[in-house]
mmCIF file of C-alpha atoms and ligand atoms in Angstrom:
data_model
loop_
_atom_site.group_PDB
_atom_site.id
_atom_site.type_symbol
_atom_site.label_atom_id
_atom_site.label_comp_id
_atom_site.label_asym_id
_atom_site.label_seq_id
_atom_site.Cartn_x
_atom_site.Cartn_y
_atom_site.Cartn_z
ATOM 1 C CA MET A 184 75.956 -5.230 193.694
ATOM 2 C CA ASN A 185 76.058 -7.756 190.834
ATOM 3 C CA THR A 186 77.238 -6.447 187.484
ATOM 4 C CA ILE A 187 75.357 -8.292 184.754
ATOM 5 C CA ILE A 188 76.230 -8.023 181.077
ATOM 6 C CA VAL A 189 73.102 -8.624 178.996
ATOM 7 C CA THR A 190 73.902 -9.060 175.313
ATOM 8 C CA GLY A 191 71.174 -8.484 172.722
ATOM 9 C CA GLY A 192 69.282 -6.324 175.236
ATOM 10 C CA ALA A 193 67.839 -4.022 172.555
ATOM 11 C CA GLY A 194 65.887 -6.950 171.085
ATOM 12 C CA PHE A 195 62.635 -8.575 172.128
ATOM 13 C CA ILE A 196 63.443 -10.920 175.015
ATOM 14 C CA GLY A 197 66.661 -9.196 176.114
ATOM 15 C CA SER A 198 64.868 -5.864 176.647
ATOM 16 C CA ASN A 199 62.073 -7.529 178.605
ATOM 17 C CA PHE A 200 64.724 -9.268 180.714
ATOM 18 C CA ILE A 201 66.446 -5.948 181.473
ATOM 19 C CA PHE A 202 63.141 -4.368 182.581
ATOM 20 C CA TYR A 203 62.377 -7.425 184.721
ATOM 21 C CA MET A 204 65.780 -7.497 186.418
ATOM 22 C CA LEU A 205 65.939 -3.749 187.138
ATOM 23 C CA GLU A 206 62.501 -3.939 188.704
ATOM 24 C CA GLN A 207 62.979 -7.169 190.663
ATOM 25 C CA HIS A 208 66.524 -6.744 191.987
ATOM 26 C CA GLU A 209 67.928 -3.590 193.506
ATOM 27 C CA ASP A 210 71.308 -5.266 193.878
ATOM 28 C CA CYS A 211 72.038 -5.575 190.163
ATOM 29 C CA ARG A 212 73.620 -3.258 187.640
ATOM 30 C CA ILE A 213 72.919 -4.049 183.988
ATOM 31 C CA ILE A 214 75.298 -3.409 181.117
ATOM 32 C CA CYS A 215 73.486 -3.935 177.824
ATOM 33 C CA VAL A 216 75.728 -4.865 174.889
ATOM 34 C CA ASP A 217 73.995 -4.701 171.522
ATOM 35 C CA LYS A 218 75.168 -4.266 167.935
ATOM 36 C CA LEU A 219 71.816 -2.690 167.006
ATOM 37 C CA THR A 220 71.146 -4.832 163.967
ATOM 38 C CA TYR A 221 67.804 -4.432 162.150
ATOM 39 C CA ALA A 222 66.253 -6.242 165.164
ATOM 40 C CA GLY A 223 67.715 -4.003 167.862
ATOM 41 C CA ASN A 224 65.949 -0.770 168.754
ATOM 42 C CA LEU A 225 67.235 1.916 171.090
ATOM 43 C CA SER A 226 63.705 3.290 171.413
ATOM 44 C CA THR A 227 62.806 0.032 173.172
ATOM 45 C CA LEU A 228 65.251 0.917 175.946
ATOM 46 C CA SER A 229 64.382 4.635 176.109
ATOM 47 C CA HIS A 230 62.698 4.471 179.509
ATOM 48 C CA VAL A 231 65.715 2.831 181.192
ATOM 49 C CA MET A 232 68.457 4.776 179.395
ATOM 50 C CA ASN A 233 68.884 7.180 182.326
ATOM 51 C CA HIS A 234 68.394 4.549 185.009
ATOM 52 C CA PRO A 235 71.280 4.784 187.523
ATOM 53 C CA ARG A 236 71.889 1.020 187.382
ATOM 54 C CA PHE A 237 71.853 0.758 183.596
ATOM 55 C CA ARG A 238 74.490 1.307 180.916
ATOM 56 C CA PHE A 239 74.141 0.778 177.151
ATOM 57 C CA ILE A 240 77.067 -0.021 174.881
ATOM 58 C CA LYS A 241 76.781 -0.423 171.118
ATOM 59 C CA LEU A 242 79.091 -3.342 170.476
ATOM 60 C CA ASP A 243 79.221 -6.495 168.338
ATOM 61 C CA ILE A 244 79.754 -9.650 170.407
ATOM 62 C CA CYS A 245 82.080 -10.830 167.599
ATOM 63 C CA ASP A 246 84.381 -7.840 168.283
ATOM 64 C CA ARG A 247 86.957 -9.608 170.451
ATOM 65 C CA LYS A 248 88.989 -6.506 171.280
ATOM 66 C CA GLY A 249 85.903 -4.493 172.236
ATOM 67 C CA ILE A 250 84.494 -7.327 174.348
ATOM 68 C CA TYR A 251 87.811 -7.867 176.166
ATOM 69 C CA GLU A 252 88.090 -4.132 176.899
ATOM 70 C CA LEU A 253 84.567 -4.141 178.291
ATOM 71 C CA PHE A 254 85.244 -7.173 180.529
ATOM 72 C CA SER A 255 88.489 -5.632 181.733
ATOM 73 C CA GLU A 256 86.706 -2.372 182.613
ATOM 74 C CA GLU A 257 83.446 -3.725 184.064
ATOM 75 C CA LYS A 258 84.568 -7.047 185.600
ATOM 76 C CA PRO A 259 81.070 -8.559 185.240
ATOM 77 C CA ASP A 260 79.805 -11.124 187.735
ATOM 78 C CA ILE A 261 77.268 -12.579 185.308
ATOM 79 C CA VAL A 262 76.824 -12.669 181.524
ATOM 80 C CA VAL A 263 73.462 -13.510 179.953
ATOM 81 C CA ASN A 264 73.769 -13.975 176.207
ATOM 82 C CA PHE A 265 70.632 -13.133 174.237
ATOM 83 C CA ALA A 266 72.491 -11.636 171.242
ATOM 84 C CA ALA A 267 71.593 -13.563 168.138
ATOM 85 C CA GLU A 268 70.228 -13.541 164.669
ATOM 86 C CA SER A 269 66.878 -15.011 165.635
ATOM 87 C CA HIS A 270 64.632 -15.360 162.576
ATOM 88 C CA VAL A 271 64.438 -18.781 160.906
ATOM 89 C CA ASP A 272 63.247 -17.380 157.540
ATOM 90 C CA ARG A 273 66.256 -15.039 157.343
ATOM 91 C CA SER A 274 68.593 -17.932 158.168
ATOM 92 C CA ILE A 275 67.222 -19.812 155.158
ATOM 93 C CA GLU A 276 68.043 -16.811 152.933
ATOM 94 C CA ASN A 277 71.448 -15.986 154.426
ATOM 95 C CA PRO A 278 72.951 -18.527 156.857
ATOM 96 C CA GLU A 279 76.427 -17.005 157.261
ATOM 97 C CA VAL A 280 75.612 -14.144 159.615
ATOM 98 C CA PHE A 281 73.873 -16.699 161.856
ATOM 99 C CA LEU A 282 77.102 -18.653 162.236
ATOM 100 C CA GLN A 283 79.022 -15.453 162.838
ATOM 101 C CA THR A 284 76.878 -14.027 165.602
ATOM 102 C CA ASN A 285 75.244 -17.090 167.118
ATOM 103 C CA THR A 286 78.255 -19.397 167.115
ATOM 104 C CA LEU A 287 81.430 -17.326 166.766
ATOM 105 C CA GLY A 288 80.020 -14.467 168.851
ATOM 106 C CA THR A 289 79.307 -16.960 171.626
ATOM 107 C CA SER A 290 82.896 -18.216 171.413
ATOM 108 C CA VAL A 291 84.210 -14.661 171.931
ATOM 109 C CA LEU A 292 82.047 -14.270 175.041
ATOM 110 C CA MET A 293 83.209 -17.647 176.362
ATOM 111 C CA ASP A 294 86.860 -16.669 175.869
ATOM 112 C CA ALA A 295 86.281 -13.351 177.627
ATOM 113 C CA CYS A 296 84.669 -15.164 180.580
ATOM 114 C CA TYR A 297 87.601 -17.570 180.777
ATOM 115 C CA LYS A 298 90.223 -14.822 180.499
ATOM 116 C CA TYR A 299 88.704 -12.365 182.992
ATOM 117 C CA GLY A 300 86.771 -14.798 185.231
ATOM 118 C CA ILE A 301 83.006 -14.977 185.708
ATOM 119 C CA GLY A 302 80.521 -16.015 188.387
ATOM 120 C CA ARG A 303 78.054 -17.330 185.798
ATOM 121 C CA TYR A 304 77.677 -17.383 182.033
ATOM 122 C CA HIS A 305 74.130 -18.100 180.882
ATOM 123 C CA GLN A 306 73.379 -19.073 177.289
ATOM 124 C CA VAL A 307 69.850 -18.296 176.098
ATOM 125 C CA SER A 308 69.129 -21.141 173.729
ATOM 126 C CA THR A 309 66.034 -22.495 172.034
ATOM 127 C CA ASP A 310 63.853 -25.596 171.806
ATOM 128 C CA GLU A 311 64.624 -25.564 168.065
ATOM 129 C CA VAL A 312 67.921 -27.359 168.775
ATOM 130 C CA TYR A 313 65.839 -30.531 169.302
ATOM 131 C CA GLY A 314 64.357 -30.415 165.788
ATOM 132 C CA ASP A 315 60.650 -31.143 165.602
ATOM 133 C CA LEU A 316 58.055 -33.668 166.787
ATOM 134 C CA PRO A 317 55.410 -35.409 164.653
ATOM 135 C CA LEU A 318 51.906 -33.925 164.694
ATOM 136 C CA ASP A 319 50.300 -37.314 165.377
ATOM 137 C CA ARG A 320 52.266 -38.097 168.563
ATOM 138 C CA PRO A 321 50.929 -35.699 171.220
ATOM 139 C CA ASP A 322 52.526 -37.944 173.861
ATOM 140 C CA LEU A 323 56.054 -36.868 172.825
ATOM 141 C CA PHE A 324 57.865 -33.860 174.335
ATOM 142 C CA PHE A 325 61.384 -32.410 174.283
ATOM 143 C CA THR A 326 63.301 -33.169 177.480
ATOM 144 C CA GLU A 327 66.862 -32.063 178.244
ATOM 145 C CA GLU A 328 67.951 -35.565 177.165
ATOM 146 C CA THR A 329 66.347 -35.339 173.704
ATOM 147 C CA PRO A 330 69.187 -35.518 171.146
ATOM 148 C CA ILE A 331 70.078 -32.392 169.196
ATOM 149 C CA HIS A 332 68.599 -32.717 165.698
ATOM 150 C CA THR A 333 68.468 -29.317 164.037
ATOM 151 C CA SER A 334 66.473 -28.324 160.947
ATOM 152 C CA SER A 335 67.364 -24.747 159.930
ATOM 153 C CA PRO A 336 70.661 -22.859 159.697
ATOM 154 C CA TYR A 337 69.346 -20.816 162.652
ATOM 155 C CA SER A 338 68.839 -23.837 164.880
ATOM 156 C CA ALA A 339 72.131 -25.378 163.735
ATOM 157 C CA SER A 340 73.993 -22.199 164.729
ATOM 158 C CA LYS A 341 72.274 -22.158 168.136
ATOM 159 C CA ALA A 342 73.008 -25.852 168.725
ATOM 160 C CA SER A 343 76.670 -25.282 167.814
ATOM 161 C CA ALA A 344 76.815 -22.516 170.393
ATOM 162 C CA ASP A 345 75.274 -24.788 173.039
ATOM 163 C CA LEU A 346 77.894 -27.460 172.376
ATOM 164 C CA LEU A 347 80.668 -24.892 172.622
ATOM 165 C CA VAL A 348 79.305 -23.580 175.924
ATOM 166 C CA LEU A 349 79.140 -27.136 177.328
ATOM 167 C CA SER A 350 82.707 -27.738 176.166
ATOM 168 C CA TYR A 351 83.948 -24.713 178.162
ATOM 169 C CA PHE A 352 82.310 -26.198 181.252
ATOM 170 C CA ARG A 353 83.906 -29.605 180.772
ATOM 171 C CA THR A 354 87.315 -28.393 179.578
ATOM 172 C CA TYR A 355 87.894 -25.214 181.588
ATOM 173 C CA GLY A 356 85.369 -25.598 184.402
ATOM 174 C CA LEU A 357 83.598 -22.368 183.373
ATOM 175 C CA PRO A 358 80.399 -21.925 185.465
ATOM 176 C CA ILE A 359 77.779 -22.035 182.725
ATOM 177 C CA THR A 360 74.065 -22.747 182.450
ATOM 178 C CA ILE A 361 71.903 -23.100 179.328
ATOM 179 C CA SER A 362 68.159 -22.618 178.939
ATOM 180 C CA ARG A 363 66.154 -23.840 175.956
ATOM 181 C CA CYS A 364 62.852 -22.056 175.632
ATOM 182 C CA SER A 365 59.828 -22.412 173.404
ATOM 183 C CA ASN A 366 58.226 -19.579 171.364
ATOM 184 C CA ASN A 367 57.876 -16.314 173.271
ATOM 185 C CA TYR A 368 55.301 -13.584 172.670
ATOM 186 C CA GLY A 369 54.642 -10.193 174.260
ATOM 187 C CA PRO A 370 55.680 -6.512 174.052
ATOM 188 C CA TYR A 371 58.538 -5.402 171.735
ATOM 189 C CA HIS A 372 58.361 -8.570 169.593
ATOM 190 C CA PHE A 373 59.860 -7.657 166.204
ATOM 191 C CA PRO A 374 57.193 -7.422 163.452
ATOM 192 C CA GLU A 375 58.763 -10.166 161.296
ATOM 193 C CA LYS A 376 57.594 -12.916 163.704
ATOM 194 C CA LEU A 377 54.193 -14.641 163.497
ATOM 195 C CA ILE A 378 52.190 -12.925 166.257
ATOM 196 C CA PRO A 379 53.270 -9.292 165.759
ATOM 197 C CA LEU A 380 53.193 -9.687 161.966
ATOM 198 C CA MET A 381 49.606 -10.892 162.072
ATOM 199 C CA ILE A 382 48.514 -8.183 164.535
ATOM 200 C CA ILE A 383 50.095 -5.409 162.467
ATOM 201 C CA ASN A 384 48.858 -6.726 159.109
ATOM 202 C CA ALA A 385 45.351 -7.167 160.496
ATOM 203 C CA LEU A 386 45.381 -3.610 161.849
ATOM 204 C CA ASN A 387 46.404 -2.428 158.380
ATOM 205 C CA ASP A 388 43.807 -4.673 156.658
ATOM 206 C CA LYS A 389 46.610 -6.454 154.817
ATOM 207 C CA PRO A 390 46.639 -10.195 153.922
ATOM 208 C CA LEU A 391 47.632 -12.545 156.749
ATOM 209 C CA PRO A 392 50.227 -14.896 155.188
ATOM 210 C CA VAL A 393 49.895 -18.351 156.777
ATOM 211 C CA TYR A 394 52.595 -20.825 155.713
ATOM 212 C CA GLY A 395 51.376 -24.146 154.277
ATOM 213 C CA LYS A 396 48.073 -25.144 155.861
ATOM 214 C CA GLY A 397 48.710 -23.377 159.154
ATOM 215 C CA LEU A 398 48.748 -26.684 161.036
ATOM 216 C CA ASN A 399 52.273 -26.417 162.486
ATOM 217 C CA VAL A 400 52.272 -26.314 166.260
ATOM 218 C CA ARG A 401 54.272 -24.060 168.580
ATOM 219 C CA ASP A 402 54.354 -23.965 172.406
ATOM 220 C CA TRP A 403 53.772 -20.287 173.308
ATOM 221 C CA LEU A 404 55.097 -18.644 176.470
ATOM 222 C CA TYR A 405 54.554 -15.065 177.634
ATOM 223 C CA VAL A 406 57.937 -13.326 177.589
ATOM 224 C CA GLU A 407 57.886 -12.284 181.257
ATOM 225 C CA ASP A 408 57.569 -15.949 182.281
ATOM 226 C CA HIS A 409 60.734 -16.673 180.279
ATOM 227 C CA CYS A 410 62.561 -13.780 181.983
ATOM 228 C CA ARG A 411 61.558 -15.057 185.425
ATOM 229 C CA ALA A 412 62.764 -18.548 184.517
ATOM 230 C CA ILE A 413 66.192 -17.247 183.467
ATOM 231 C CA ASP A 414 66.430 -15.236 186.683
ATOM 232 C CA MET A 415 65.696 -18.427 188.672
ATOM 233 C CA VAL A 416 68.297 -20.408 186.721
ATOM 234 C CA LEU A 417 70.867 -17.673 187.466
ATOM 235 C CA ARG A 418 70.082 -17.734 191.171
ATOM 236 C CA LYS A 419 69.327 -21.384 191.857
ATOM 237 C CA GLY A 420 70.239 -23.409 188.758
ATOM 238 C CA ARG A 421 73.000 -25.976 188.912
ATOM 239 C CA VAL A 422 76.191 -25.104 187.070
ATOM 240 C CA GLY A 423 76.792 -27.160 183.897
ATOM 241 C CA GLU A 424 73.068 -27.901 183.500
ATOM 242 C CA ILE A 425 70.530 -27.356 180.729
ATOM 243 C CA TYR A 426 66.975 -26.263 181.637
ATOM 244 C CA ASN A 427 64.029 -26.521 179.238
ATOM 245 C CA ILE A 428 61.461 -23.716 179.549
ATOM 246 C CA GLY A 429 57.985 -24.025 178.080
ATOM 247 C CA GLY A 430 54.374 -23.372 178.812
ATOM 248 C CA HIS A 431 52.511 -26.598 177.939
ATOM 249 C CA ASN A 432 50.618 -24.292 175.638
ATOM 250 C CA GLU A 433 50.628 -25.860 172.197
ATOM 251 C CA MET A 434 48.700 -24.104 169.479
ATOM 252 C CA LYS A 435 48.301 -24.419 165.723
ATOM 253 C CA ASN A 436 49.405 -21.324 163.802
ATOM 254 C CA ILE A 437 46.005 -20.970 162.143
ATOM 255 C CA ASP A 438 44.226 -20.895 165.510
ATOM 256 C CA ILE A 439 46.455 -18.048 166.689
ATOM 257 C CA VAL A 440 45.736 -16.046 163.538
ATOM 258 C CA LYS A 441 42.000 -16.583 164.030
ATOM 259 C CA ILE A 442 42.201 -15.370 167.646
ATOM 260 C CA ILE A 443 43.975 -12.217 166.453
ATOM 261 C CA CYS A 444 41.289 -11.607 163.771
ATOM 262 C CA LYS A 445 38.511 -12.096 166.304
ATOM 263 C CA THR A 446 40.074 -9.834 168.934
ATOM 264 C CA LEU A 447 40.643 -7.044 166.444
ATOM 265 C CA GLY A 448 37.232 -7.477 164.820
ATOM 266 C CA LYS A 449 38.787 -8.303 161.449
ATOM 267 C CA SER A 450 37.480 -10.749 158.862
ATOM 268 C CA GLU A 451 39.120 -14.170 158.531
ATOM 269 C CA GLU A 452 38.994 -13.497 154.798
ATOM 270 C CA LEU A 453 42.275 -11.643 155.306
ATOM 271 C CA ILE A 454 43.916 -15.058 155.879
ATOM 272 C CA THR A 455 45.992 -16.064 152.829
ATOM 273 C CA TYR A 456 47.679 -19.449 152.597
ATOM 274 C CA VAL A 457 51.158 -19.015 151.112
ATOM 275 C CA ALA A 458 54.083 -21.286 150.161
ATOM 276 C CA ASP A 459 55.455 -23.195 153.135
ATOM 277 C CA ARG A 460 58.779 -22.444 154.860
ATOM 278 C CA LYS A 461 61.585 -24.736 153.607
ATOM 279 C CA GLY A 462 62.207 -27.555 156.115
ATOM 280 C CA HIS A 463 59.338 -26.216 158.265
ATOM 281 C CA ASP A 464 59.386 -27.824 161.734
ATOM 282 C CA LEU A 465 56.024 -29.443 162.456
ATOM 283 C CA ARG A 466 55.653 -29.290 166.201
ATOM 284 C CA TYR A 467 57.580 -28.027 169.227
ATOM 285 C CA ALA A 468 56.583 -29.111 172.716
ATOM 286 C CA ILE A 469 58.683 -28.644 175.830
ATOM 287 C CA ASP A 470 58.619 -30.869 178.888
ATOM 288 C CA PRO A 471 59.417 -28.372 181.691
ATOM 289 C CA THR A 472 59.496 -30.981 184.490
ATOM 290 C CA LYS A 473 63.153 -30.391 185.390
ATOM 291 C CA ILE A 474 62.890 -26.623 185.941
ATOM 292 C CA TYR A 475 59.679 -27.169 187.918
ATOM 293 C CA ASN A 476 61.125 -29.925 190.121
ATOM 294 C CA GLU A 477 64.483 -28.242 190.742
ATOM 295 C CA LEU A 478 63.617 -24.545 190.802
ATOM 296 C CA GLY A 479 59.845 -24.456 191.275
ATOM 297 C CA TRP A 480 59.267 -22.509 188.037
ATOM 298 C CA LEU A 481 55.853 -22.566 186.395
ATOM 299 C CA PRO A 482 54.400 -20.229 183.775
ATOM 300 C CA GLU A 483 52.074 -17.635 185.324
ATOM 301 C CA THR A 484 50.407 -15.987 182.329
ATOM 302 C CA LYS A 485 47.684 -17.985 180.589
ATOM 303 C CA PHE A 486 47.643 -17.644 176.805
ATOM 304 C CA GLU A 487 44.099 -16.173 176.792
ATOM 305 C CA ASN A 488 45.341 -13.295 178.961
ATOM 306 C CA GLY A 489 48.816 -12.965 177.463
ATOM 307 C CA ILE A 490 47.567 -12.647 173.887
ATOM 308 C CA GLN A 491 45.019 -9.985 174.889
ATOM 309 C CA LYS A 492 47.728 -8.019 176.743
ATOM 310 C CA THR A 493 50.009 -8.356 173.718
ATOM 311 C CA ILE A 494 47.406 -7.189 171.203
ATOM 312 C CA GLN A 495 46.599 -4.247 173.480
ATOM 313 C CA TRP A 496 50.303 -3.393 173.674
ATOM 314 C CA TYR A 497 50.514 -3.207 169.861
ATOM 315 C CA LEU A 498 47.408 -1.006 169.825
ATOM 316 C CA ASP A 499 48.912 1.301 172.457
ATOM 317 C CA ASN A 500 52.422 1.453 170.964
ATOM 318 C CA GLN A 501 51.812 2.073 167.295
ATOM 319 C CA GLU A 502 54.688 4.552 167.036
ATOM 320 C CA TRP A 503 57.168 1.815 168.029
ATOM 321 C CA TRP A 504 56.162 -0.566 165.233
ATOM 322 C CA GLN A 505 55.195 2.088 162.665
ATOM 323 C CA THR A 506 58.792 3.338 162.759
ATOM 324 C CA ILE A 507 60.065 -0.186 162.158
ATOM 325 C CA ILE A 508 57.726 -1.149 159.341
ATOM 326 C CA SER A 509 58.220 2.144 157.509
ATOM 327 C CA GLY A 510 61.970 1.521 157.058
ATOM 328 C CA GLU A 511 64.092 -1.337 155.691
ATOM 329 C CA TYR A 512 61.372 -3.753 156.819
ATOM 330 C CA GLN A 513 59.424 -2.897 153.647
ATOM 331 C CA ASN A 514 62.190 -4.363 151.439
ATOM 332 C CA TYR A 515 62.327 -7.440 153.666
ATOM 333 C CA TYR A 516 58.571 -7.882 153.456
ATOM 334 C CA GLU A 517 58.516 -7.525 149.687
ATOM 335 C CA LYS A 518 61.359 -10.034 149.303
ATOM 336 C CA MET A 519 59.814 -12.650 151.616
ATOM 337 C CA TYR A 520 56.142 -12.268 150.782
ATOM 338 C CA GLY A 521 56.006 -10.395 147.436
ATOM 339 C CA ASN A 522 55.785 -13.459 145.174
ATOM 340 C CA ARG A 523 55.051 -16.104 147.748
HETATM 341 P P1 NAD B 637 65.715 -10.446 168.561
HETATM 342 O O1 NAD B 637 66.051 -10.731 167.140
HETATM 343 O O2 NAD B 637 64.461 -9.708 168.882
HETATM 344 O O3 NAD B 637 66.907 -9.641 169.249
HETATM 345 C C1 NAD B 637 68.248 -9.961 169.040
HETATM 346 C C2 NAD B 637 69.108 -8.814 169.551
HETATM 347 O O4 NAD B 637 70.484 -9.179 169.398
HETATM 348 C C3 NAD B 637 68.914 -7.507 168.778
HETATM 349 O O5 NAD B 637 68.811 -6.423 169.664
HETATM 350 C C4 NAD B 637 70.176 -7.398 167.937
HETATM 351 O O6 NAD B 637 70.561 -6.057 167.649
HETATM 352 C C5 NAD B 637 71.188 -8.099 168.831
HETATM 353 N N1 NAD B 637 72.342 -8.623 168.088
HETATM 354 C C6 NAD B 637 72.314 -9.366 166.945
HETATM 355 N N2 NAD B 637 73.564 -9.642 166.548
HETATM 356 C C7 NAD B 637 74.406 -9.103 167.482
HETATM 357 C C8 NAD B 637 75.815 -9.085 167.631
HETATM 358 N N3 NAD B 637 76.618 -9.664 166.731
HETATM 359 N N4 NAD B 637 76.345 -8.436 168.699
HETATM 360 C C9 NAD B 637 75.517 -7.838 169.618
HETATM 361 N N5 NAD B 637 74.195 -7.808 169.504
HETATM 362 C C10 NAD B 637 73.629 -8.447 168.448
HETATM 363 O O7 NAD B 637 65.754 -11.855 169.286
HETATM 364 P P2 NAD B 637 64.863 -12.430 170.487
HETATM 365 O O8 NAD B 637 63.629 -13.019 169.925
HETATM 366 O O9 NAD B 637 64.794 -11.421 171.561
HETATM 367 O O10 NAD B 637 65.770 -13.654 170.954
HETATM 368 C C11 NAD B 637 66.781 -13.457 171.939
HETATM 369 C C12 NAD B 637 67.476 -14.777 172.217
HETATM 370 O O11 NAD B 637 66.532 -15.726 172.672
HETATM 371 C C13 NAD B 637 68.124 -15.397 170.978
HETATM 372 O O12 NAD B 637 69.354 -15.959 171.369
HETATM 373 C C14 NAD B 637 67.151 -16.478 170.536
HETATM 374 O O13 NAD B 637 67.839 -17.541 169.907
HETATM 375 C C15 NAD B 637 66.578 -16.908 171.875
HETATM 376 N N6 NAD B 637 65.203 -17.442 171.854
HETATM 377 C C16 NAD B 637 64.190 -16.730 171.277
HETATM 378 C C17 NAD B 637 62.879 -17.224 171.341
HETATM 379 C C18 NAD B 637 61.729 -16.452 170.753
HETATM 380 O O14 NAD B 637 60.611 -16.975 170.724
HETATM 381 N N7 NAD B 637 61.904 -15.228 170.284
HETATM 382 C C19 NAD B 637 62.629 -18.443 171.974
HETATM 383 C C20 NAD B 637 63.701 -19.170 172.532
HETATM 384 C C21 NAD B 637 64.981 -18.642 172.479
HETATM 385 O O1 DAU B 638 60.838 -22.081 169.393
HETATM 386 C C1 DAU B 638 61.671 -21.013 169.679
HETATM 387 C C2 DAU B 638 61.887 -20.192 168.424
HETATM 388 O O2 DAU B 638 60.671 -19.518 168.138
HETATM 389 C C3 DAU B 638 63.041 -19.194 168.583
HETATM 390 O O3 DAU B 638 64.239 -19.897 168.767
HETATM 391 C C4 DAU B 638 63.139 -18.284 167.355
HETATM 392 O O4 DAU B 638 64.135 -17.300 167.555
HETATM 393 C C5 DAU B 638 61.799 -17.618 167.148
HETATM 394 O O5 DAU B 638 61.830 -16.795 165.988
HETATM 395 C C6 DAU B 638 60.685 -18.659 167.023
HETATM 396 O O6 DAU B 638 60.839 -19.437 165.804
HETATM 397 P P1 DAU B 638 59.587 -19.833 164.875
HETATM 398 O O7 DAU B 638 60.106 -20.114 163.528
HETATM 399 O O8 DAU B 638 58.735 -20.844 165.544
HETATM 400 O O9 DAU B 638 58.781 -18.420 164.928
HETATM 401 P P2 DAU B 638 58.041 -17.563 163.801
HETATM 402 O O10 DAU B 638 57.307 -16.475 164.509
HETATM 403 O O11 DAU B 638 58.941 -17.180 162.690
HETATM 404 O O12 DAU B 638 56.979 -18.602 163.214
HETATM 405 C C7 DAU B 638 56.037 -19.243 164.057
HETATM 406 C C8 DAU B 638 55.203 -20.174 163.192
HETATM 407 O O13 DAU B 638 54.392 -19.373 162.311
HETATM 408 C C9 DAU B 638 56.035 -21.070 162.296
HETATM 409 O O14 DAU B 638 55.393 -22.322 162.188
HETATM 410 C C10 DAU B 638 56.002 -20.372 160.939
HETATM 411 C C11 DAU B 638 54.649 -19.674 160.928
HETATM 412 N N1 DAU B 638 54.579 -18.394 160.186
HETATM 413 C C12 DAU B 638 55.479 -17.431 160.468
HETATM 414 C C13 DAU B 638 55.442 -16.226 159.810
HETATM 415 C C14 DAU B 638 56.461 -15.147 160.105
HETATM 416 C C15 DAU B 638 53.562 -18.200 159.267
HETATM 417 O O15 DAU B 638 52.706 -19.069 159.025
HETATM 418 N N2 DAU B 638 53.527 -16.993 158.615
HETATM 419 C C16 DAU B 638 54.431 -16.008 158.819
HETATM 420 O O16 DAU B 638 54.349 -14.933 158.151
#
């Protein structure tokens, strides 16, 4: 039985990863460590809370004493670190907490792995560490060799963490891997992000706030495909290596918003162009050749199907997001979009 610590497991991708692993592997026990920030929801984990191979612990990854006690008690074989402040717009408003959790929190986990020993530490990173690509060069993609060139405080904090993780491999021989994924979408995506925000606003007949001209491009991947890729990296990936994960599925923001309007039968007149994000990255595009060649990973869910499944999930799970948007989220929304 492998004991796997999954940090940030009450958030979007971490929770999907926990569901995936419990279903796919009977030989793993999952310990979810989550601080339950605004982005973490216990209700997301409700259907696995009583699972015999699952344990939840409310804990901040920056809490060195708490993390050491947990490692000493559980002696994990594997750590997968999803815990992060993940929203670029929030990082522009308040960078410090991003450095605390994303960079210093990672350093605490690295130290715990070094002190207590680990079979594998996996860092869940992002394609945003590469910066952006021009819109008029569709021939360019991010490979694992693309230099780090961050734009936002969020991406800078994630890139710092990546460098730290690589340093623990080189200096202490810690068995690490890193994956850098493109934009995910799917169930339990927090309503502040583009796709869920547009679905929820459209359902409520509220304006759909598109930044700038809506021409920025993202490379969208269904969350389960990301989870499967991480699982493959854990099982077959080479220690010390970075793996890019992406779907070759580039789309302009405005086209996504139009698909959501069409699917929900809402008028495109809801679309409102608002002030652009500061330092807004133009285009992300992953070259996933390495993970395909080495591990045989390919995305399985086509965007046409994934977006329909996702919209249906938000229709079927209104209680989950209604609870979120009726709380502190309202202050956030007013602050970010009120006078935009
Ligand atoms: P999320 O914001 O939905 O979830 C983050 C989770 O981390 C929450 O449950 C939160 O409570 C928890 N957390 C935050 N600070 C913590 C701390 N100090 N200690 C313990 N737990 C803490 O984020 P997400 O979209 O699921 O992203 C997960 C990871 O994947 C992040 O590291 C992010 O950088 C990376 N990533 C995300 C995407 C994407 O499209 N969402 C793409 C590539 C990489
Ligand atoms: O590429 C991976 C990254 O994808 C992850 O590392 C981040 O954690 C994740 O949040 C995501 O970052 P983005 O900034 O690309 O995602 P977001 O959903 O915030 O925005 C997607 C695009 O949509 C971006 O170009 C900004 C635009 N946007 C976003 C919002 C919230 C809008 O036009 N309007 C909006 O209201």
